[in-house]
Amino acid sequence: MSVVVTPAMVGQVIVSGILSGALYSMVALGLALIFGVMRVINVAHGTILMLGAYTTFWWFHVLGVNPYLSLALSMPVMFVLGVVLERLMVRRVVNAPELSSLLLTFGISIALVNAIQLAFTSDLRSVEYLTGALIVGPIAFSKSRLVAFGFAVAITLLAYWFLQKTRFGKAIRATSQGPQVAMICGVNVERVHLFAFGIASALAAAGGSLVAVMVAIQPEMGQVWTFKSFLVIVLGGAGNYPGALLGGMLLGLIEQLASFFLTTQLSEAVAYLILVLVLLVRPTGLLGGRAT
Amino acid sequence: MKWVILGALVLGLGLLGLYPLVATGYGVRFMLQLFMWVALAQSWNLISGLTGYVSFGHVAFFGTGAYAAGILIAVHGWHWAWASLGGGAASAVLAFLIGYPCLRLKGPYFAIAMLGLNEVMRVLVSYFEGLTGGGLGLSLPTLYASVEIYYAMGLTALAVTALAHLIITSRFGLRLMTIREDEVAAEAMGINTARHKLYAFLISAFAPGVVGGLFARDQGYIEPIAVFPLAITITMIVMALFGGKGTIWGPVLGAAVLFVLQELVWARFLYLHQALFGAIIILVVLFMPRGILGVLQQRYRLPRYV
């Protein structure tokens, strides 16, 4: 396979990579948050994203609500769902062997996916809004991806500001660095867990609502997103929040490069291969320090 | 007590051996599938139940075995029995390639890596159309011998369970369970944890490869979505958990109870049945972490070799 690489193509790959990378960063930040404070890999993270996508789909089709406006609904609703799941179930397995927390979130994921299948069937659904592309010189920007990029960057920055500057954000970071010490310093660790799960779910939901406008959605789409989010936090170093942002961009670029030089089909296999290689060389991720 | 159990076992096996002589076609098929699930649940138990390393993609070995055996039969004209063993070998090779790097990692990394492995195998099988028929699938020459497959599947289920017995009652098994309880301590006691996990993983991957090969032969036709669905992994996990992970008879018990329920009641409600499986996982993890057998053991003090 011989491909003539022109500067325009390189530009397109970089632009597309950054556009999808921002979305990956936002969604993965949620997973990093849960892993950071609770040491739980939430296998249901992609499933919450799928629920966000269906919220947008449903509102668009039933009430004709602008899909971007539905972010204002999907995020708070999934925040509440996240809080409820943490309070009722995940809380009970936080200090249990990791087998328990993995299996529990796996069970939650299956139950939710199939509830959605019952409600909406497995057919592909789409939200036809903002189609087409914006052509600037030799580079095409898909309009829905561009808007999604804007929202993703804004929401990620907001979440990041919240973690860095607010009292509660500091409590979250303190808990991820050492739950015992945080507790001694007066942090209500149980409440941190509750809110971290809620915030993470809201971030995933935002991703879902934005994705719904970009591509067709179906109930089992979440699995791939769980895997991608995990890939991102591995690339960036698990529990490392700036790392999650960098990891998202990296994954976006890697995927675009792979689908450009190989095929879109194989880009997933390439991403997987990279995960295995990274883990081989650096088991704690590219920016990761401490192995826990 | 030991002799009672042994006697019951021999009697049970004898009855199962004679069963195809009296059963209807549907009856044979029913038991064949039950054997398949026993073997699959037991194979998941060997890695995840014993070492605590959760495999979310065990169906990758089933599918790989199915395709390897399918190609050996359809293209190279092998006998199905040898082809199924070839399927097992192919799965073990895949397990080595993926287990060697991934088993050195902490549990959650391994779990998600396995979730990815299944996706990747499905993509690869669809992509290499020349070998596998791609999305169109692979047809095998016709065969009129589901009774033979019944015996082969039964033998596989028996072999994996016997293997589980052998491992769980051996020093090797004790070391695996030490890894599950505290890997750092196991390492400190001088157990080569990486090597032990890898051995357990290879054994655990061989069985679903053989089962996949027999499945391919039995169905006569395989396609990527049929042999790599997450649903098969879910079913293995639910069965092993429900019966009791880390025990010898737990996966057998779980497979038997859930498969019968599934066939008689839930098969009619496709999505509800899956949602129910999700609910079972949640409930078992929260309220019955040691499964049915664990509850029975607590109440009746069953011997250790159960």
mmCIF file of N, CA, C and O in Angstrom, chain A residues 41 43 89 92-93 98-100 102-104 106-108 110-111 114 117-118 122 223-224 227 230 234 238 263 265-266 268-269 272 276 279-280 283 292, chain B residues 48 52 54 56 98 101 105-109 111-113 115-117 119-120 123-124 126-127 230 234 237 241 245 271-272 274-275 278 281-282 285-286:
data_model
loop_
_atom_site.group_PDB
_atom_site.id
_atom_site.type_symbol
_atom_site.label_atom_id
_atom_site.label_comp_id
_atom_site.label_asym_id
_atom_site.label_seq_id
_atom_site.Cartn_x
_atom_site.Cartn_y
_atom_site.Cartn_z
ATOM 1 N N ILE A 41 -12.031 0.440 39.026
ATOM 2 C CA ILE A 41 -12.184 0.633 37.592
ATOM 3 C C ILE A 41 -13.657 0.460 37.297
ATOM 4 O O ILE A 41 -14.217 -0.617 37.479
ATOM 5 N N VAL A 43 -16.324 -0.287 35.131
ATOM 6 C CA VAL A 43 -16.578 -0.871 33.818
ATOM 7 C C VAL A 43 -17.902 -0.354 33.243
ATOM 8 O O VAL A 43 -18.192 -0.529 32.075
ATOM 9 N N MET A 89 -24.598 0.650 45.844
ATOM 10 C CA MET A 89 -23.831 -0.558 45.526
ATOM 11 C C MET A 89 -22.322 -0.396 45.611
ATOM 12 O O MET A 89 -21.670 -1.113 46.360
ATOM 13 N N ARG A 92 -20.186 -0.444 48.781
ATOM 14 C CA ARG A 92 -19.974 -1.674 49.548
ATOM 15 C C ARG A 92 -18.735 -2.457 49.123
ATOM 16 O O ARG A 92 -18.329 -3.377 49.823
ATOM 17 N N VAL A 93 -18.179 -2.153 47.961
ATOM 18 C CA VAL A 93 -17.049 -2.959 47.491
ATOM 19 C C VAL A 93 -15.761 -2.150 47.373
ATOM 20 O O VAL A 93 -14.777 -2.640 46.838
ATOM 21 N N GLU A 98 -10.289 -6.346 44.321
ATOM 22 C CA GLU A 98 -10.707 -5.657 43.099
ATOM 23 C C GLU A 98 -11.627 -6.508 42.228
ATOM 24 O O GLU A 98 -12.425 -5.981 41.468
ATOM 25 N N LEU A 99 -11.530 -7.827 42.375
ATOM 26 C CA LEU A 99 -12.447 -8.725 41.675
ATOM 27 C C LEU A 99 -13.892 -8.297 41.908
ATOM 28 O O LEU A 99 -14.703 -8.248 41.001
ATOM 29 N N SER A 100 -14.217 -7.935 43.153
ATOM 30 C CA SER A 100 -15.601 -7.587 43.492
ATOM 31 C C SER A 100 -16.039 -6.314 42.794
ATOM 32 O O SER A 100 -17.117 -6.267 42.212
ATOM 33 N N LEU A 102 -14.817 -4.845 40.148
ATOM 34 C CA LEU A 102 -14.882 -5.032 38.697
ATOM 35 C C LEU A 102 -16.146 -5.779 38.305
ATOM 36 O O LEU A 102 -16.873 -5.377 37.403
ATOM 37 N N LEU A 103 -16.409 -6.875 39.009
ATOM 38 C CA LEU A 103 -17.581 -7.673 38.655
ATOM 39 C C LEU A 103 -18.859 -6.895 38.927
ATOM 40 O O LEU A 103 -19.806 -6.957 38.156
ATOM 41 N N LEU A 104 -18.879 -6.145 40.019
ATOM 42 C CA LEU A 104 -20.087 -5.384 40.349
ATOM 43 C C LEU A 104 -20.406 -4.364 39.252
ATOM 44 O O LEU A 104 -21.531 -4.318 38.747
ATOM 45 N N PHE A 106 -19.422 -4.393 36.273
ATOM 46 C CA PHE A 106 -19.742 -5.171 35.069
ATOM 47 C C PHE A 106 -21.222 -5.558 35.089
ATOM 48 O O PHE A 106 -21.935 -5.406 34.101
ATOM 49 N N GLY A 107 -21.696 -6.030 36.228
ATOM 50 C CA GLY A 107 -23.100 -6.404 36.371
ATOM 51 C C GLY A 107 -24.019 -5.205 36.173
ATOM 52 O O GLY A 107 -25.033 -5.298 35.478
ATOM 53 N N ILE A 108 -23.644 -4.077 36.761
ATOM 54 C CA ILE A 108 -24.443 -2.859 36.607
ATOM 55 C C ILE A 108 -24.533 -2.498 35.123
ATOM 56 O O ILE A 108 -25.595 -2.187 34.599
ATOM 57 N N ILE A 110 -24.234 -4.444 32.465
ATOM 58 C CA ILE A 110 -25.086 -5.357 31.691
ATOM 59 C C ILE A 110 -26.560 -5.071 31.936
ATOM 60 O O ILE A 110 -27.368 -5.023 31.009
ATOM 61 N N ALA A 111 -26.908 -4.849 33.194
ATOM 62 C CA ALA A 111 -28.305 -4.587 33.522
ATOM 63 C C ALA A 111 -28.786 -3.320 32.813
ATOM 64 O O ALA A 111 -29.870 -3.300 32.219
ATOM 65 N N ASN A 114 -29.104 -3.714 28.906
ATOM 66 C CA ASN A 114 -30.262 -4.484 28.472
ATOM 67 C C ASN A 114 -31.577 -3.802 28.796
ATOM 68 O O ASN A 114 -32.573 -4.014 28.107
ATOM 69 N N GLN A 117 -31.927 -1.787 25.840
ATOM 70 C CA GLN A 117 -32.317 -2.607 24.686
ATOM 71 C C GLN A 117 -33.814 -2.916 24.730
ATOM 72 O O GLN A 117 -34.486 -2.939 23.709
ATOM 73 N N LEU A 118 -34.318 -3.151 25.931
ATOM 74 C CA LEU A 118 -35.753 -3.395 26.079
ATOM 75 C C LEU A 118 -36.541 -2.165 25.660
ATOM 76 O O LEU A 118 -37.573 -2.266 25.004
ATOM 77 N N SER A 122 -32.236 -2.900 19.693
ATOM 78 C CA SER A 122 -30.804 -2.765 19.388
ATOM 79 C C SER A 122 -30.538 -1.985 18.113
ATOM 80 O O SER A 122 -29.406 -1.866 17.685
ATOM 81 N N GLN A 223 -19.311 -0.270 25.651
ATOM 82 C CA GLN A 223 -18.158 -1.133 25.887
ATOM 83 C C GLN A 223 -16.881 -0.559 25.275
ATOM 84 O O GLN A 223 -15.832 -0.528 25.916
ATOM 85 N N VAL A 224 -17.005 -0.103 24.019
ATOM 86 C CA VAL A 224 -15.847 0.476 23.338
ATOM 87 C C VAL A 224 -15.366 1.718 24.086
ATOM 88 O O VAL A 224 -14.168 1.953 24.224
ATOM 89 N N PHE A 227 -13.450 0.873 27.172
ATOM 90 C CA PHE A 227 -12.115 0.448 26.795
ATOM 91 C C PHE A 227 -11.246 1.648 26.414
ATOM 92 O O PHE A 227 -10.108 1.769 26.863
ATOM 93 N N PHE A 230 -10.260 3.734 29.374
ATOM 94 C CA PHE A 230 -9.228 3.048 30.133
ATOM 95 C C PHE A 230 -7.869 3.210 29.451
ATOM 96 O O PHE A 230 -6.857 3.484 30.098
ATOM 97 N N VAL A 234 -4.501 4.853 30.975
ATOM 98 C CA VAL A 234 -3.250 4.092 30.993
ATOM 99 C C VAL A 234 -2.140 4.881 30.302
ATOM 100 O O VAL A 234 -1.030 5.001 30.810
ATOM 101 N N ALA A 238 -2.527 6.150 35.381
ATOM 102 C CA ALA A 238 -3.781 6.020 36.115
ATOM 103 C C ALA A 238 -3.808 6.955 37.318
ATOM 104 O O ALA A 238 -2.827 7.093 38.034
ATOM 105 N N THR A 263 -6.706 0.855 7.920
ATOM 106 C CA THR A 263 -8.127 1.091 7.667
ATOM 107 C C THR A 263 -8.757 1.432 9.002
ATOM 108 O O THR A 263 -8.180 1.181 10.056
ATOM 109 N N GLN A 265 -11.159 -0.003 10.355
ATOM 110 C CA GLN A 265 -11.390 -1.274 11.041
ATOM 111 C C GLN A 265 -10.207 -1.657 11.929
ATOM 112 O O GLN A 265 -10.365 -2.053 13.064
ATOM 113 N N LEU A 266 -9.005 -1.525 11.342
ATOM 114 C CA LEU A 266 -7.824 -1.995 12.058
ATOM 115 C C LEU A 266 -7.335 -1.008 13.113
ATOM 116 O O LEU A 266 -6.512 -1.358 13.952
ATOM 117 N N GLU A 268 -8.657 0.087 15.682
ATOM 118 C CA GLU A 268 -8.940 -0.389 17.032
ATOM 119 C C GLU A 268 -7.899 -1.412 17.480
ATOM 120 O O GLU A 268 -7.440 -1.389 18.618
ATOM 121 N N ALA A 269 -7.518 -2.281 16.540
ATOM 122 C CA ALA A 269 -6.509 -3.283 16.858
ATOM 123 C C ALA A 269 -5.171 -2.616 17.153
ATOM 124 O O ALA A 269 -4.437 -3.030 18.046
ATOM 125 N N TYR A 272 -5.162 -1.180 20.559
ATOM 126 C CA TYR A 272 -4.999 -2.246 21.544
ATOM 127 C C TYR A 272 -3.539 -2.653 21.671
ATOM 128 O O TYR A 272 -3.010 -2.812 22.774
ATOM 129 N N VAL A 276 -1.010 -2.607 25.016
ATOM 130 C CA VAL A 276 -0.199 -3.707 25.527
ATOM 131 C C VAL A 276 1.277 -3.307 25.587
ATOM 132 O O VAL A 276 1.970 -3.570 26.567
ATOM 133 N N LEU A 279 1.899 -0.828 28.434
ATOM 134 C CA LEU A 279 1.863 -1.506 29.719
ATOM 135 C C LEU A 279 3.115 -2.335 29.955
ATOM 136 O O LEU A 279 3.600 -2.459 31.072
ATOM 137 N N LEU A 280 3.640 -2.897 28.856
ATOM 138 C CA LEU A 280 4.861 -3.689 28.963
ATOM 139 C C LEU A 280 6.036 -2.840 29.412
ATOM 140 O O LEU A 280 6.815 -3.216 30.283
ATOM 141 N N PRO A 283 4.352 -0.009 33.246
ATOM 142 C CA PRO A 283 3.094 -0.502 33.821
ATOM 143 C C PRO A 283 2.279 0.589 34.516
ATOM 144 O O PRO A 283 1.112 0.394 34.787
ATOM 145 N N THR A 292 0.222 1.499 42.237
ATOM 146 C CA THR A 292 -0.589 1.152 43.416
ATOM 147 C C THR A 292 -1.294 -0.162 43.219
ATOM 148 O O THR A 292 -1.600 -0.515 42.107
ATOM 149 N N SER B 48 -9.856 -16.902 36.837
ATOM 150 C CA SER B 48 -10.409 -15.809 37.632
ATOM 151 C C SER B 48 -10.803 -16.243 39.034
ATOM 152 O O SER B 48 -10.572 -15.527 40.006
ATOM 153 N N GLY B 52 -7.987 -14.608 41.023
ATOM 154 C CA GLY B 52 -8.587 -13.299 41.231
ATOM 155 C C GLY B 52 -8.376 -12.356 40.065
ATOM 156 O O GLY B 52 -8.803 -11.207 40.110
ATOM 157 N N VAL B 54 -9.606 -11.146 36.867
ATOM 158 C CA VAL B 54 -10.867 -11.274 36.139
ATOM 159 C C VAL B 54 -10.639 -11.204 34.640
ATOM 160 O O VAL B 54 -10.046 -10.256 34.141
ATOM 161 N N PHE B 56 -12.423 -10.545 31.349
ATOM 162 C CA PHE B 56 -13.670 -10.061 30.749
ATOM 163 C C PHE B 56 -13.765 -10.434 29.280
ATOM 164 O O PHE B 56 -14.693 -10.038 28.599
ATOM 165 N N ILE B 98 -0.848 -12.889 24.933
ATOM 166 C CA ILE B 98 -1.503 -11.794 25.625
ATOM 167 C C ILE B 98 -1.250 -11.868 27.132
ATOM 168 O O ILE B 98 -1.133 -10.852 27.809
ATOM 169 N N PRO B 101 2.579 -10.436 28.587
ATOM 170 C CA PRO B 101 2.683 -9.044 29.063
ATOM 171 C C PRO B 101 1.615 -8.683 30.098
ATOM 172 O O PRO B 101 1.921 -8.039 31.094
ATOM 173 N N LEU B 105 0.609 -7.353 35.122
ATOM 174 C CA LEU B 105 -0.023 -6.124 35.589
ATOM 175 C C LEU B 105 -0.988 -6.408 36.718
ATOM 176 O O LEU B 105 -1.355 -7.535 36.972
ATOM 177 N N LYS B 106 -1.404 -5.319 37.357
ATOM 178 C CA LYS B 106 -2.393 -5.468 38.419
ATOM 179 C C LYS B 106 -3.734 -5.878 37.823
ATOM 180 O O LYS B 106 -4.016 -5.623 36.657
ATOM 181 N N GLY B 107 -4.567 -6.492 38.652
ATOM 182 C CA GLY B 107 -5.846 -7.037 38.215
ATOM 183 C C GLY B 107 -6.689 -6.195 37.268
ATOM 184 O O GLY B 107 -7.088 -6.678 36.212
ATOM 185 N N PRO B 108 -6.975 -4.922 37.608
ATOM 186 C CA PRO B 108 -7.871 -4.147 36.745
ATOM 187 C C PRO B 108 -7.322 -3.989 35.332
ATOM 188 O O PRO B 108 -8.067 -4.041 34.363
ATOM 189 N N TYR B 109 -5.991 -3.837 35.211
ATOM 190 C CA TYR B 109 -5.391 -3.697 33.890
ATOM 191 C C TYR B 109 -5.651 -4.941 33.070
ATOM 192 O O TYR B 109 -5.985 -4.890 31.899
ATOM 193 N N ALA B 111 -8.075 -7.111 33.475
ATOM 194 C CA ALA B 111 -9.502 -7.237 33.160
ATOM 195 C C ALA B 111 -9.860 -6.455 31.905
ATOM 196 O O ALA B 111 -10.516 -6.971 31.000
ATOM 197 N N ILE B 112 -9.413 -5.203 31.830
ATOM 198 C CA ILE B 112 -9.788 -4.375 30.690
ATOM 199 C C ILE B 112 -9.036 -4.794 29.440
ATOM 200 O O ILE B 112 -9.570 -4.754 28.337
ATOM 201 N N ALA B 113 -7.781 -5.218 29.610
ATOM 202 C CA ALA B 113 -7.029 -5.695 28.452
ATOM 203 C C ALA B 113 -7.771 -6.868 27.805
ATOM 204 O O ALA B 113 -7.829 -6.987 26.588
ATOM 205 N N LEU B 115 -11.026 -7.371 27.934
ATOM 206 C CA LEU B 115 -12.222 -6.831 27.277
ATOM 207 C C LEU B 115 -11.846 -6.356 25.874
ATOM 208 O O LEU B 115 -12.570 -6.585 24.912
ATOM 209 N N GLY B 116 -10.666 -5.726 25.766
ATOM 210 C CA GLY B 116 -10.190 -5.255 24.467
ATOM 211 C C GLY B 116 -9.832 -6.409 23.553
ATOM 212 O O GLY B 116 -10.106 -6.366 22.361
ATOM 213 N N LEU B 117 -9.239 -7.460 24.122
ATOM 214 C CA LEU B 117 -8.791 -8.593 23.310
ATOM 215 C C LEU B 117 -9.940 -9.173 22.493
ATOM 216 O O LEU B 117 -9.790 -9.484 21.311
ATOM 217 N N GLU B 119 -12.714 -7.698 21.432
ATOM 218 C CA GLU B 119 -13.055 -6.783 20.342
ATOM 219 C C GLU B 119 -12.057 -6.922 19.197
ATOM 220 O O GLU B 119 -12.421 -6.995 18.035
ATOM 221 N N VAL B 120 -10.758 -6.933 19.591
ATOM 222 C CA VAL B 120 -9.705 -6.976 18.588
ATOM 223 C C VAL B 120 -9.750 -8.277 17.789
ATOM 224 O O VAL B 120 -9.629 -8.274 16.568
ATOM 225 N N VAL B 123 -12.488 -8.062 15.293
ATOM 226 C CA VAL B 123 -12.110 -7.196 14.179
ATOM 227 C C VAL B 123 -11.141 -7.922 13.249
ATOM 228 O O VAL B 123 -11.308 -7.925 12.029
ATOM 229 N N LEU B 124 -10.134 -8.588 13.828
ATOM 230 C CA LEU B 124 -9.122 -9.264 13.008
ATOM 231 C C LEU B 124 -9.745 -10.385 12.181
ATOM 232 O O LEU B 124 -9.443 -10.545 11.004
ATOM 233 N N SER B 126 -12.802 -10.621 11.170
ATOM 234 C CA SER B 126 -13.591 -10.054 10.076
ATOM 235 C C SER B 126 -12.688 -9.497 8.988
ATOM 236 O O SER B 126 -13.027 -9.524 7.810
ATOM 237 N N TYR B 127 -11.522 -9.001 9.393
ATOM 238 C CA TYR B 127 -10.650 -8.316 8.449
ATOM 239 C C TYR B 127 -9.942 -9.290 7.498
ATOM 240 O O TYR B 127 -9.868 -9.038 6.302
ATOM 241 N N LEU B 230 -19.895 -10.718 23.683
ATOM 242 C CA LEU B 230 -19.633 -10.519 25.104
ATOM 243 C C LEU B 230 -20.578 -11.393 25.935
ATOM 244 O O LEU B 230 -20.243 -11.826 27.034
ATOM 245 N N ILE B 234 -20.141 -13.151 29.623
ATOM 246 C CA ILE B 234 -21.028 -12.838 30.739
ATOM 247 C C ILE B 234 -21.610 -14.115 31.329
ATOM 248 O O ILE B 234 -21.622 -14.312 32.542
ATOM 249 N N ILE B 237 -19.144 -16.080 33.406
ATOM 250 C CA ILE B 237 -18.869 -15.430 34.681
ATOM 251 C C ILE B 237 -20.032 -15.629 35.641
ATOM 252 O O ILE B 237 -19.841 -16.013 36.797
ATOM 253 N N LEU B 241 -19.795 -17.572 39.179
ATOM 254 C CA LEU B 241 -20.052 -16.801 40.404
ATOM 255 C C LEU B 241 -21.226 -17.384 41.164
ATOM 256 O O LEU B 241 -21.199 -17.527 42.392
ATOM 257 N N LYS B 245 -17.265 -19.316 42.923
ATOM 258 C CA LYS B 245 -15.978 -19.241 42.237
ATOM 259 C C LYS B 245 -14.877 -19.791 43.147
ATOM 260 O O LYS B 245 -15.002 -19.758 44.375
ATOM 261 N N TYR B 271 -33.791 -9.897 25.904
ATOM 262 C CA TYR B 271 -33.100 -8.815 26.601
ATOM 263 C C TYR B 271 -33.302 -8.911 28.101
ATOM 264 O O TYR B 271 -32.411 -8.631 28.889
ATOM 265 N N LEU B 272 -34.508 -9.320 28.494
ATOM 266 C CA LEU B 272 -34.812 -9.431 29.909
ATOM 267 C C LEU B 272 -33.871 -10.442 30.543
ATOM 268 O O LEU B 272 -33.367 -10.271 31.639
ATOM 269 N N GLN B 274 -30.818 -11.205 29.617
ATOM 270 C CA GLN B 274 -29.503 -10.611 29.831
ATOM 271 C C GLN B 274 -29.517 -9.656 31.022
ATOM 272 O O GLN B 274 -28.596 -9.636 31.824
ATOM 273 N N ALA B 275 -30.587 -8.851 31.128
ATOM 274 C CA ALA B 275 -30.680 -7.909 32.236
ATOM 275 C C ALA B 275 -30.690 -8.671 33.559
ATOM 276 O O ALA B 275 -30.079 -8.263 34.543
ATOM 277 N N GLY B 278 -27.283 -9.577 34.537
ATOM 278 C CA GLY B 278 -26.630 -8.436 35.179
ATOM 279 C C GLY B 278 -27.036 -8.341 36.638
ATOM 280 O O GLY B 278 -26.196 -8.157 37.528
ATOM 281 N N ILE B 281 -25.337 -10.956 38.780
ATOM 282 C CA ILE B 281 -23.955 -10.597 39.126
ATOM 283 C C ILE B 281 -23.955 -9.630 40.301
ATOM 284 O O ILE B 281 -23.260 -9.834 41.299
ATOM 285 N N ILE B 282 -24.784 -8.571 40.202
ATOM 286 C CA ILE B 282 -24.817 -7.563 41.257
ATOM 287 C C ILE B 282 -25.186 -8.207 42.593
ATOM 288 O O ILE B 282 -24.511 -8.015 43.608
ATOM 289 N N VAL B 285 -22.427 -10.626 43.956
ATOM 290 C CA VAL B 285 -21.256 -9.913 44.472
ATOM 291 C C VAL B 285 -21.581 -9.265 45.820
ATOM 292 O O VAL B 285 -20.792 -9.324 46.763
ATOM 293 N N LEU B 286 -22.774 -8.670 45.923
ATOM 294 C CA LEU B 286 -23.105 -7.944 47.146
ATOM 295 C C LEU B 286 -23.509 -8.859 48.300
ATOM 296 O O LEU B 286 -23.151 -8.622 49.448
#
